[in-house]
Amino acid sequence: MTETAAPPRLSTDILISGGGVAGLTAAAAFGAAGFTTICVDPEPPVTAETDAGADMRTTAFLHPSRAVLERAGLWARLAPHAAPLQVMRIIDAGGARPEARIVRDFDAADISDEPFGWNFPNWLLRREMVARLAEIPQVDFRPGVATVGLLTRESGAEVRLSDGTLVTAKLVIGADGRNSFVREAAGIGTKTTHYGQKALVCAVTHPSPHGNVSTEVHRTGGPFTLVPLPDRDGKPSSAIVWMERGPEAERLAALDPADFEREMTERSTGVLGPLTLATRRALWPMITQIACRFSAERVALIAEAAHVIPPIGAQGLNMSLADLRCLLDLAEKDPAHLGGAAMLASYNRRRWPEVKAREVGIDFLNRASMVAPRPLRDLRAAALGALYAFKPVRKTLMRAGLGMR
Ligand SMILES: Cc1cc2nc3c(=O)[nH]c(=O)nc-3n(C[C@H](O)[C@H](O)[C@H](O)COP(=O)(O)OP(=O)(O)OC[C@H]3O[C@@H](n4cnc5c(N)ncnc54)[C@H](O)[C@@H]3O)c2cc1C
């Protein structure tokens, strides 16, 4: 008779399921705070732009997120690669022709001495985050391994990994994306809205400098956004997020580069001159999704495992870092009760209503940007003009967008 070897066992303060940008940041932050942390992900992170599977999105970290990145020891690594965002420009091009008819600039100088935020390519974030994790002795990052089982008790959680390892943890953080395994295993449902819309993302170069202005152009189908990037081969460069109804987004993604560049330049209203494609194009389906609650016994959900919204106003990952900040504050306040019922109830109570309110706001803005009938587009342009005209309203909107109180 052959004896089967017992599975390897590990014990840790925190198990993070998911090593996307949110999970990697969480691992660095909790590790830097002295908690033993294991982070697992079945997909090893892609850390070069030209590698297959590279995440072509960029992330604009808004002002409040910088403090979280500093706490995680990540900001010093990222700062040299940052493209600052000083002005958010909104253009309404909803008239008969795709031309700018209303242009309004929201300048960070109205509310702060610092820019609104800083933009980075996601593949670069992963490269710097993985390098940072290697410096933190409390963190054990295990790429190539998935979470496949979860059993919780009042006293702790037991997580089964795809390589057979059993991990005992005080707290399990579900950072495993919109189809989160942890969320499902904890029995937490979701509410999902489909828009029939996709976001096309790529990077471009252009003759006019962006001047650290992020530009959002509204016509139909969703916003078209140009977000500043550092120069590329000596030319000004921006990230494009172009939201359209699904079939139209697929048509655009399949166009040959010259035709695509012509249509993209027209859709941008020519604001930075002719746009030249600098990377491949990628498509992302647009949904709004919120987990019915953000915690369960010994489990906290963060980032897309908890909430997914369309990329408007750079809210997605910034909300995720606000989740992380809240969880980290609670953990540091009472480390002896890490992952306990009181801590997790408090996390849910602080984050869920805030996320829900933001989700409602983004859903409204997305639907307003999608409208096709001309009278509704005219109404949208009038609303933008009216909101902008009053400085106190303008400042309040800017502060709310940043997540400042
Ligand atoms: C086009 C676009 C542009 C955006 N721009 C911005 C922006 O400017 N600013 C901003 O704040 N946000 C932005 N967002 C949102 C932001 O990109 C997302 O919120 C963020 O990337 C999601 O990160 P995440 O780590 O939650 O999820 P993911 O990146 O999906 O990571 C989840 C990870 O979990 C892993 N995983 C899955 N199953 C398991 C399992 N069983 N066990 C372990 N691991 C598992 C996956 O392999 C994956 O690596 C944008 C989104 C889109 C679509």
Short mmCIF file of C-alpha atoms and ligand atoms in Angstrom, two decimals:
data_model
loop_
_atom_site.label_atom_id
_atom_site.label_comp_id
_atom_site.label_asym_id
_atom_site.label_seq_id
_atom_site.Cartn_x
_atom_site.Cartn_y
_atom_site.Cartn_z
CA MET A 1 0.00 0.00 0.00
CA THR A 2 1.40 3.44 -0.97
CA GLU A 3 1.08 6.31 1.44
CA THR A 4 -0.09 9.64 -0.04
CA ALA A 5 2.01 12.57 1.16
CA ALA A 6 0.13 15.22 3.16
CA PRO A 7 -0.31 18.47 1.19
CA PRO A 8 2.17 21.22 2.06
CA ARG A 9 0.79 23.62 4.68
CA LEU A 10 1.52 27.30 5.21
CA SER A 11 0.27 29.81 7.70
CA THR A 12 0.02 33.56 7.08
CA ASP A 13 -1.69 36.70 8.31
CA ILE A 14 -3.15 37.51 4.88
CA LEU A 15 -3.78 35.54 1.71
CA ILE A 16 -4.41 37.73 -1.35
CA SER A 17 -6.15 35.94 -4.20
CA GLY A 18 -5.22 37.81 -7.39
CA GLY A 19 -2.04 39.57 -8.49
CA GLY A 20 -3.50 42.21 -10.82
CA VAL A 21 -2.55 45.81 -10.16
CA ALA A 22 -4.85 45.91 -7.11
CA GLY A 23 -3.64 42.61 -5.60
CA LEU A 24 0.04 43.49 -6.13
CA THR A 25 -0.45 46.90 -4.48
CA ALA A 26 -2.27 45.27 -1.57
CA ALA A 27 0.57 42.74 -1.12
CA ALA A 28 3.16 45.53 -1.05
CA ALA A 29 1.08 47.64 1.36
CA PHE A 30 0.28 44.87 3.87
CA GLY A 31 3.81 43.45 3.63
CA ALA A 32 5.36 46.88 4.21
CA ALA A 33 3.08 47.28 7.25
CA GLY A 34 4.59 44.09 8.72
CA PHE A 35 1.79 41.56 8.02
CA THR A 36 2.91 38.22 6.58
CA THR A 37 1.27 38.07 3.17
CA ILE A 38 0.94 35.43 0.47
CA CYS A 39 -0.28 36.61 -2.96
CA VAL A 40 -1.26 34.09 -5.65
CA ASP A 41 -2.29 34.44 -9.30
CA PRO A 42 -2.55 31.77 -12.00
CA GLU A 43 -1.21 34.20 -14.65
CA PRO A 44 2.41 35.31 -14.19
CA PRO A 45 2.45 39.12 -14.60
CA VAL A 46 3.31 40.44 -18.08
CA THR A 47 5.84 43.22 -17.53
CA ALA A 48 6.79 44.42 -21.04
CA GLU A 49 4.60 46.32 -23.51
CA THR A 50 5.52 44.16 -26.50
CA ASP A 51 4.97 40.78 -24.79
CA ALA A 52 1.88 38.76 -25.70
CA GLY A 53 -0.88 39.36 -23.18
CA ALA A 54 0.44 42.77 -22.03
CA ASP A 55 -2.29 44.93 -20.45
CA MET A 56 -2.54 47.86 -22.89
CA ARG A 57 -4.57 49.99 -20.47
CA THR A 58 -3.07 52.83 -18.50
CA THR A 59 -4.03 53.91 -15.00
CA ALA A 60 -4.39 57.50 -13.92
CA PHE A 61 -3.76 57.43 -10.17
CA LEU A 62 -5.62 60.36 -8.67
CA HIS A 63 -4.17 62.46 -5.90
CA PRO A 64 -5.46 60.46 -2.86
CA SER A 65 -4.04 57.22 -4.30
CA ARG A 66 -0.49 58.52 -4.05
CA ALA A 67 -0.51 58.22 -0.26
CA VAL A 68 -1.43 54.53 -0.55
CA LEU A 69 1.38 53.95 -3.06
CA GLU A 70 3.78 55.75 -0.70
CA ARG A 71 2.72 53.55 2.21
CA ALA A 72 3.40 50.50 0.02
CA GLY A 73 6.88 51.83 -0.84
CA LEU A 74 5.86 51.98 -4.51
CA TRP A 75 5.69 55.68 -5.25
CA ALA A 76 9.47 56.25 -5.35
CA ARG A 77 9.76 53.54 -8.04
CA LEU A 78 6.83 54.85 -10.07
CA ALA A 79 7.41 58.62 -9.90
CA PRO A 80 10.14 58.72 -12.61
CA HIS A 81 7.67 57.20 -15.12
CA ALA A 82 4.68 59.44 -14.30
CA ALA A 83 2.82 61.67 -16.74
CA PRO A 84 1.11 64.35 -14.58
CA LEU A 85 -2.52 65.31 -15.25
CA GLN A 86 -2.95 69.02 -14.58
CA VAL A 87 -6.12 69.78 -16.53
CA MET A 88 -9.20 67.69 -17.32
CA ARG A 89 -10.66 69.07 -20.58
CA ILE A 90 -14.19 68.15 -21.56
CA ILE A 91 -15.23 68.70 -25.16
CA ASP A 92 -18.79 68.32 -26.37
CA ALA A 93 -18.82 67.39 -30.05
CA GLY A 94 -22.48 66.38 -30.20
CA GLY A 95 -23.52 68.77 -33.00
CA ALA A 96 -24.29 67.89 -36.62
CA ARG A 97 -20.59 67.45 -37.42
CA PRO A 98 -17.93 65.85 -35.14
CA GLU A 99 -16.45 69.20 -34.16
CA ALA A 100 -15.81 70.73 -30.74
CA ARG A 101 -18.76 73.00 -29.88
CA ILE A 102 -18.14 73.38 -26.13
CA VAL A 103 -14.69 73.14 -24.50
CA ARG A 104 -14.36 73.40 -20.70
CA ASP A 105 -11.12 73.05 -18.71
CA PHE A 106 -11.10 71.83 -15.11
CA ASP A 107 -7.71 72.94 -13.75
CA ALA A 108 -6.23 71.20 -10.67
CA ALA A 109 -4.75 74.59 -9.66
CA ASP A 110 -8.30 75.65 -8.64
CA ILE A 111 -8.27 73.18 -5.74
CA SER A 112 -4.64 72.20 -5.04
CA ASP A 113 -0.95 72.93 -5.65
CA GLU A 114 -0.58 69.45 -7.13
CA PRO A 115 -1.88 67.83 -10.32
CA PHE A 116 -5.13 65.78 -10.30
CA GLY A 117 -3.07 62.64 -10.73
CA TRP A 118 -0.40 60.76 -12.64
CA ASN A 119 -0.79 58.33 -15.54
CA PHE A 120 1.14 55.06 -16.03
CA PRO A 121 0.94 52.09 -18.44
CA ASN A 122 -0.42 49.03 -16.60
CA TRP A 123 2.40 46.73 -17.82
CA LEU A 124 4.92 49.17 -16.23
CA LEU A 125 2.97 49.20 -12.96
CA ARG A 126 3.17 45.41 -12.85
CA ARG A 127 6.94 45.50 -13.55
CA GLU A 128 7.63 47.94 -10.72
CA MET A 129 5.22 46.22 -8.30
CA VAL A 130 6.73 42.77 -8.80
CA ALA A 131 10.20 44.28 -8.23
CA ARG A 132 8.96 45.94 -5.03
CA LEU A 133 7.49 42.68 -3.68
CA ALA A 134 10.91 41.03 -4.01
CA GLU A 135 12.26 43.62 -1.52
CA ILE A 136 9.71 42.86 1.22
CA PRO A 137 10.58 39.79 3.33
CA GLN A 138 7.00 39.48 4.68
CA VAL A 139 5.60 38.94 1.16
CA ASP A 140 5.53 35.57 -0.59
CA PHE A 141 4.36 36.16 -4.19
CA ARG A 142 3.41 32.95 -6.00
CA PRO A 143 2.63 33.53 -9.69
CA GLY A 144 1.31 30.52 -11.61
CA VAL A 145 -0.88 29.36 -8.70
CA ALA A 146 -4.66 29.88 -8.33
CA THR A 147 -6.98 29.86 -5.34
CA VAL A 148 -9.20 26.79 -5.81
CA GLY A 149 -10.81 26.23 -2.40
CA LEU A 150 -11.97 28.32 0.55
CA LEU A 151 -13.23 27.17 3.92
CA THR A 152 -13.85 29.70 6.67
CA ARG A 153 -14.52 29.49 10.41
CA GLU A 154 -14.87 32.20 13.00
CA SER A 155 -11.24 31.57 13.98
CA GLY A 156 -9.64 31.71 10.51
CA ALA A 157 -9.73 30.64 6.85
CA GLU A 158 -8.23 27.69 5.03
CA VAL A 159 -7.40 28.26 1.38
CA ARG A 160 -6.53 25.50 -1.08
CA LEU A 161 -4.17 26.45 -3.91
CA SER A 162 -3.98 24.83 -7.36
CA ASP A 163 -0.55 23.31 -6.53
CA GLY A 164 -2.11 21.44 -3.59
CA THR A 165 -0.81 23.76 -0.85
CA LEU A 166 -3.17 24.49 2.06
CA VAL A 167 -2.86 27.96 3.53
CA THR A 168 -4.27 29.02 6.89
CA ALA A 169 -4.92 32.79 6.97
CA LYS A 170 -6.50 35.27 9.35
CA LEU A 171 -7.79 37.33 6.43
CA VAL A 172 -8.43 36.39 2.79
CA ILE A 173 -8.50 39.33 0.38
CA GLY A 174 -10.38 38.66 -2.84
CA ALA A 175 -8.57 40.75 -5.47
CA ASP A 176 -9.20 38.17 -8.18
CA GLY A 177 -11.08 40.35 -10.64
CA ARG A 178 -14.62 40.68 -11.97
CA ASN A 179 -15.24 36.88 -11.97
CA SER A 180 -13.73 36.50 -8.49
CA PHE A 181 -13.36 32.95 -7.19
CA VAL A 182 -13.21 34.18 -3.60
CA ARG A 183 -16.45 36.16 -3.97
CA GLU A 184 -18.26 33.11 -5.32
CA ALA A 185 -16.79 30.74 -2.74
CA ALA A 186 -17.89 33.15 0.02
CA GLY A 187 -21.43 33.07 -1.40
CA ILE A 188 -21.57 36.79 -2.25
CA GLY A 189 -23.79 37.69 -5.22
CA THR A 190 -23.43 40.62 -7.63
CA LYS A 191 -25.64 43.08 -9.46
CA THR A 192 -24.46 43.57 -13.04
CA THR A 193 -25.51 46.02 -15.78
CA HIS A 194 -24.42 45.43 -19.39
CA TYR A 195 -24.18 48.43 -21.71
CA GLY A 196 -23.54 46.57 -25.01
CA GLN A 197 -20.49 48.81 -25.18
CA LYS A 198 -16.74 48.18 -25.50
CA ALA A 199 -13.67 50.29 -24.77
CA LEU A 200 -10.92 50.26 -27.38
CA VAL A 201 -7.52 51.08 -25.86
CA CYS A 202 -4.16 51.85 -27.45
CA ALA A 203 -1.35 54.43 -27.30
CA VAL A 204 -0.77 57.09 -29.96
CA THR A 205 1.71 59.82 -30.83
CA HIS A 206 0.71 63.27 -32.08
CA PRO A 207 2.40 66.47 -33.29
CA SER A 208 0.93 68.86 -30.67
CA PRO A 209 2.14 68.44 -27.06
CA HIS A 210 -0.63 67.40 -24.66
CA GLY A 211 0.54 69.94 -22.07
CA ASN A 212 -0.51 67.54 -19.26
CA VAL A 213 -4.14 67.95 -20.31
CA SER A 214 -6.40 64.90 -20.24
CA THR A 215 -9.15 65.36 -22.85
CA GLU A 216 -12.56 63.67 -22.90
CA VAL A 217 -14.59 64.14 -26.12
CA HIS A 218 -18.34 63.41 -26.03
CA ARG A 219 -20.42 62.73 -29.13
CA THR A 220 -22.30 59.37 -29.17
CA GLY A 221 -21.49 55.79 -28.16
CA GLY A 222 -19.47 56.85 -25.09
CA PRO A 223 -16.53 59.12 -24.28
CA PHE A 224 -13.32 59.27 -26.32
CA THR A 225 -10.44 60.04 -23.94
CA LEU A 226 -6.82 61.08 -24.53
CA VAL A 227 -4.72 60.67 -21.38
CA PRO A 228 -1.15 62.08 -21.28
CA LEU A 229 1.80 59.68 -21.41
CA PRO A 230 5.52 60.54 -21.33
CA ASP A 231 7.02 61.24 -24.80
CA ARG A 232 7.60 58.22 -26.99
CA ASP A 233 10.64 58.20 -29.32
CA GLY A 234 10.81 61.97 -28.86
CA LYS A 235 7.15 62.50 -29.86
CA PRO A 236 4.26 63.61 -27.62
CA SER A 237 2.17 60.58 -26.69
CA SER A 238 -1.23 59.79 -25.15
CA ALA A 239 -3.26 56.77 -24.15
CA ILE A 240 -6.61 56.40 -25.93
CA VAL A 241 -9.75 55.00 -24.31
CA TRP A 242 -12.46 55.01 -26.98
CA MET A 243 -15.86 53.74 -25.87
CA GLU A 244 -18.41 52.73 -28.50
CA ARG A 245 -21.31 50.32 -28.91
CA GLY A 246 -19.90 46.78 -29.27
CA PRO A 247 -20.19 46.22 -33.07
CA GLU A 248 -18.77 49.69 -33.81
CA ALA A 249 -15.83 49.12 -31.43
CA GLU A 250 -15.13 45.78 -33.14
CA ARG A 251 -15.26 47.43 -36.59
CA LEU A 252 -12.76 50.07 -35.43
CA ALA A 253 -10.42 47.47 -33.93
CA ALA A 254 -10.37 45.57 -37.24
CA LEU A 255 -9.71 48.60 -39.50
CA ASP A 256 -6.32 48.81 -41.16
CA PRO A 257 -4.06 51.26 -39.29
CA ALA A 258 -4.33 54.17 -41.77
CA ASP A 259 -8.16 54.07 -41.82
CA PHE A 260 -8.24 53.67 -38.04
CA GLU A 261 -5.93 56.67 -37.58
CA ARG A 262 -8.17 58.81 -39.84
CA GLU A 263 -11.35 57.89 -37.92
CA MET A 264 -9.61 58.29 -34.56
CA THR A 265 -8.31 61.76 -35.49
CA GLU A 266 -11.79 62.82 -36.60
CA ARG A 267 -13.35 61.49 -33.36
CA SER A 268 -10.73 63.43 -31.33
CA THR A 269 -11.91 66.62 -33.11
CA GLY A 270 -8.25 67.01 -34.14
CA VAL A 271 -7.46 68.46 -30.71
CA LEU A 272 -3.81 67.22 -30.76
CA GLY A 273 -3.38 67.03 -34.54
CA PRO A 274 -3.26 63.79 -36.59
CA LEU A 275 -3.01 60.73 -34.29
CA THR A 276 -0.58 57.92 -35.12
CA LEU A 277 -1.08 54.42 -33.68
CA ALA A 278 1.92 53.41 -31.51
CA THR A 279 0.77 50.07 -30.04
CA ARG A 280 -1.70 47.29 -30.77
CA ARG A 281 -5.39 47.86 -30.04
CA ALA A 282 -7.24 45.99 -27.27
CA LEU A 283 -10.98 45.78 -26.53
CA TRP A 284 -12.63 45.66 -23.08
CA PRO A 285 -16.35 44.94 -22.57
CA MET A 286 -18.07 47.60 -20.45
CA ILE A 287 -20.19 46.66 -17.46
CA THR A 288 -21.16 48.07 -14.11
CA GLN A 289 -21.03 45.46 -11.36
CA ILE A 290 -21.19 45.64 -7.60
CA ALA A 291 -20.92 42.80 -5.09
CA CYS A 292 -23.94 42.63 -2.77
CA ARG A 293 -21.53 43.11 0.13
CA PHE A 294 -17.77 43.54 0.36
CA SER A 295 -17.10 41.13 3.23
CA ALA A 296 -17.94 37.69 4.58
CA GLU A 297 -16.49 35.56 7.38
CA ARG A 298 -12.66 36.10 7.22
CA VAL A 299 -13.05 37.53 3.67
CA ALA A 300 -12.75 41.06 2.25
CA LEU A 301 -13.34 41.88 -1.42
CA ILE A 302 -11.42 44.72 -3.06
CA ALA A 303 -11.10 46.23 -6.55
CA GLU A 304 -12.90 44.54 -9.45
CA ALA A 305 -13.86 41.57 -7.28
CA ALA A 306 -16.01 44.13 -5.43
CA HIS A 307 -16.88 46.69 -8.13
CA VAL A 308 -16.49 47.27 -11.87
CA ILE A 309 -17.37 50.56 -13.58
CA PRO A 310 -16.75 52.04 -17.04
CA PRO A 311 -13.46 53.97 -17.28
CA ILE A 312 -14.82 57.50 -16.87
CA GLY A 313 -13.04 60.03 -14.68
CA ALA A 314 -10.29 57.48 -13.84
CA GLN A 315 -12.32 56.09 -10.95
CA GLY A 316 -11.86 52.27 -11.14
CA LEU A 317 -8.48 51.53 -9.64
CA ASN A 318 -8.61 54.66 -7.49
CA MET A 319 -11.71 53.25 -5.80
CA SER A 320 -9.75 50.02 -5.38
CA LEU A 321 -6.91 51.82 -3.62
CA ALA A 322 -9.50 53.50 -1.38
CA ASP A 323 -10.72 49.97 -0.48
CA LEU A 324 -7.15 49.03 0.31
CA ARG A 325 -6.53 52.15 2.40
CA CYS A 326 -9.65 51.46 4.47
CA LEU A 327 -8.71 47.80 5.04
CA LEU A 328 -5.13 48.68 5.92
CA ASP A 329 -6.22 51.38 8.39
CA LEU A 330 -8.54 48.90 10.13
CA ALA A 331 -5.84 46.21 10.22
CA GLU A 332 -3.21 48.55 11.66
CA LYS A 333 -5.63 49.94 14.23
CA ASP A 334 -6.28 46.51 15.73
CA PRO A 335 -3.81 43.92 14.39
CA ALA A 336 -4.73 41.42 17.12
CA HIS A 337 -8.20 41.09 15.55
CA LEU A 338 -7.11 41.00 11.90
CA GLY A 339 -9.90 39.50 9.80
CA GLY A 340 -12.32 39.41 12.74
CA ALA A 341 -16.05 40.01 12.37
CA ALA A 342 -15.94 43.58 13.75
CA MET A 343 -13.14 44.66 11.40
CA LEU A 344 -14.88 43.23 8.33
CA ALA A 345 -18.29 44.64 9.21
CA SER A 346 -16.64 48.02 9.58
CA TYR A 347 -14.93 47.64 6.19
CA ASN A 348 -18.23 46.83 4.48
CA ARG A 349 -20.02 49.69 6.23
CA ARG A 350 -17.38 52.24 5.21
CA ARG A 351 -16.84 51.17 1.61
CA TRP A 352 -20.09 49.79 0.17
CA PRO A 353 -22.24 52.97 0.29
CA GLU A 354 -19.36 55.12 -1.02
CA VAL A 355 -18.74 52.75 -3.95
CA LYS A 356 -22.47 52.49 -4.70
CA ALA A 357 -22.78 56.30 -4.88
CA ARG A 358 -19.84 56.51 -7.28
CA GLU A 359 -21.23 53.68 -9.40
CA VAL A 360 -24.56 55.53 -9.77
CA GLY A 361 -22.72 58.71 -10.82
CA ILE A 362 -20.52 56.96 -13.41
CA ASP A 363 -23.49 55.02 -14.80
CA PHE A 364 -25.32 58.33 -15.33
CA LEU A 365 -22.30 59.98 -17.02
CA ASN A 366 -21.80 56.97 -19.29
CA ARG A 367 -25.44 56.91 -20.38
CA ALA A 368 -25.32 60.68 -21.00
CA SER A 369 -22.22 60.23 -23.16
CA MET A 370 -23.81 57.36 -25.14
CA VAL A 371 -26.94 59.25 -26.22
CA ALA A 372 -27.53 59.45 -29.97
CA PRO A 373 -30.66 61.67 -30.45
CA ARG A 374 -29.67 65.26 -31.20
CA PRO A 375 -31.98 66.97 -28.62
CA LEU A 376 -30.44 64.87 -25.83
CA ARG A 377 -26.93 65.73 -27.02
CA ASP A 378 -27.91 69.42 -26.97
CA LEU A 379 -29.24 69.00 -23.44
CA ARG A 380 -25.95 67.39 -22.39
CA ALA A 381 -23.95 70.29 -23.83
CA ALA A 382 -26.19 72.80 -22.00
CA ALA A 383 -25.77 70.91 -18.71
CA LEU A 384 -21.96 70.91 -19.07
CA GLY A 385 -21.97 74.66 -19.73
CA ALA A 386 -24.25 75.37 -16.75
CA LEU A 387 -22.33 73.19 -14.28
CA TYR A 388 -19.05 74.72 -15.32
CA ALA A 389 -20.24 78.30 -15.10
CA PHE A 390 -20.46 78.32 -11.27
CA LYS A 391 -17.02 78.13 -9.68
CA PRO A 392 -18.19 76.61 -6.35
CA VAL A 393 -20.06 73.85 -8.24
CA ARG A 394 -17.02 73.31 -10.45
CA LYS A 395 -14.70 73.00 -7.43
CA THR A 396 -17.10 70.63 -5.65
CA LEU A 397 -17.27 68.43 -8.76
CA MET A 398 -13.48 68.34 -9.00
CA ARG A 399 -13.08 67.43 -5.32
CA ALA A 400 -15.77 64.75 -5.58
CA GLY A 401 -14.09 63.30 -8.69
CA LEU A 402 -10.84 62.96 -6.77
CA GLY A 403 -12.55 61.34 -3.80
CA MET A 404 -11.59 64.28 -1.53
CA ARG A 405 -13.93 65.25 1.29
C1 LIG B 1 -10.17 50.56 -20.70
C2 LIG B 1 -9.98 50.75 -19.23
C3 LIG B 1 -9.28 51.86 -18.75
C4 LIG B 1 -9.14 52.07 -17.37
N1 LIG B 1 -8.50 53.21 -16.91
C5 LIG B 1 -8.43 53.43 -15.57
C6 LIG B 1 -7.81 54.61 -15.03
O1 LIG B 1 -7.30 55.47 -15.75
N2 LIG B 1 -7.78 54.78 -13.67
C7 LIG B 1 -8.33 53.86 -12.83
O2 LIG B 1 -8.30 54.06 -11.61
N3 LIG B 1 -8.88 52.72 -13.30
C8 LIG B 1 -8.95 52.49 -14.64
N4 LIG B 1 -9.54 51.36 -15.11
C9 LIG B 1 -9.96 50.35 -14.17
C10 LIG B 1 -8.76 49.49 -13.78
O3 LIG B 1 -7.99 49.16 -14.91
C11 LIG B 1 -9.23 48.24 -13.11
O4 LIG B 1 -9.99 48.63 -11.99
C12 LIG B 1 -8.07 47.43 -12.62
O5 LIG B 1 -7.14 47.14 -13.61
C13 LIG B 1 -8.62 46.13 -12.09
O6 LIG B 1 -7.63 45.61 -11.33
P1 LIG B 1 -7.88 44.29 -10.50
O7 LIG B 1 -6.55 43.98 -9.92
O8 LIG B 1 -9.06 44.41 -9.62
O9 LIG B 1 -8.35 43.19 -11.58
P2 LIG B 1 -7.53 42.36 -12.65
O10 LIG B 1 -6.50 43.18 -13.32
O11 LIG B 1 -8.57 41.67 -13.48
O12 LIG B 1 -6.76 41.30 -11.76
C14 LIG B 1 -7.36 40.17 -11.22
C15 LIG B 1 -6.32 39.07 -11.14
O13 LIG B 1 -6.87 37.96 -10.46
C16 LIG B 1 -6.36 36.80 -11.04
N5 LIG B 1 -7.22 35.66 -10.72
C17 LIG B 1 -8.35 35.26 -11.34
N6 LIG B 1 -8.81 34.13 -10.76
C18 LIG B 1 -7.96 33.84 -9.75
C19 LIG B 1 -7.93 32.78 -8.78
N7 LIG B 1 -8.84 31.81 -8.74
N8 LIG B 1 -6.91 32.78 -7.89
C20 LIG B 1 -5.96 33.75 -7.90
N9 LIG B 1 -5.97 34.76 -8.80
C21 LIG B 1 -6.96 34.79 -9.71
C22 LIG B 1 -6.28 37.12 -12.53
O14 LIG B 1 -5.35 36.27 -13.20
C23 LIG B 1 -5.85 38.57 -12.50
O15 LIG B 1 -4.46 38.73 -12.63
C24 LIG B 1 -9.69 51.14 -16.47
C25 LIG B 1 -10.38 50.01 -16.95
C26 LIG B 1 -10.54 49.82 -18.32
C27 LIG B 1 -11.31 48.63 -18.82
#
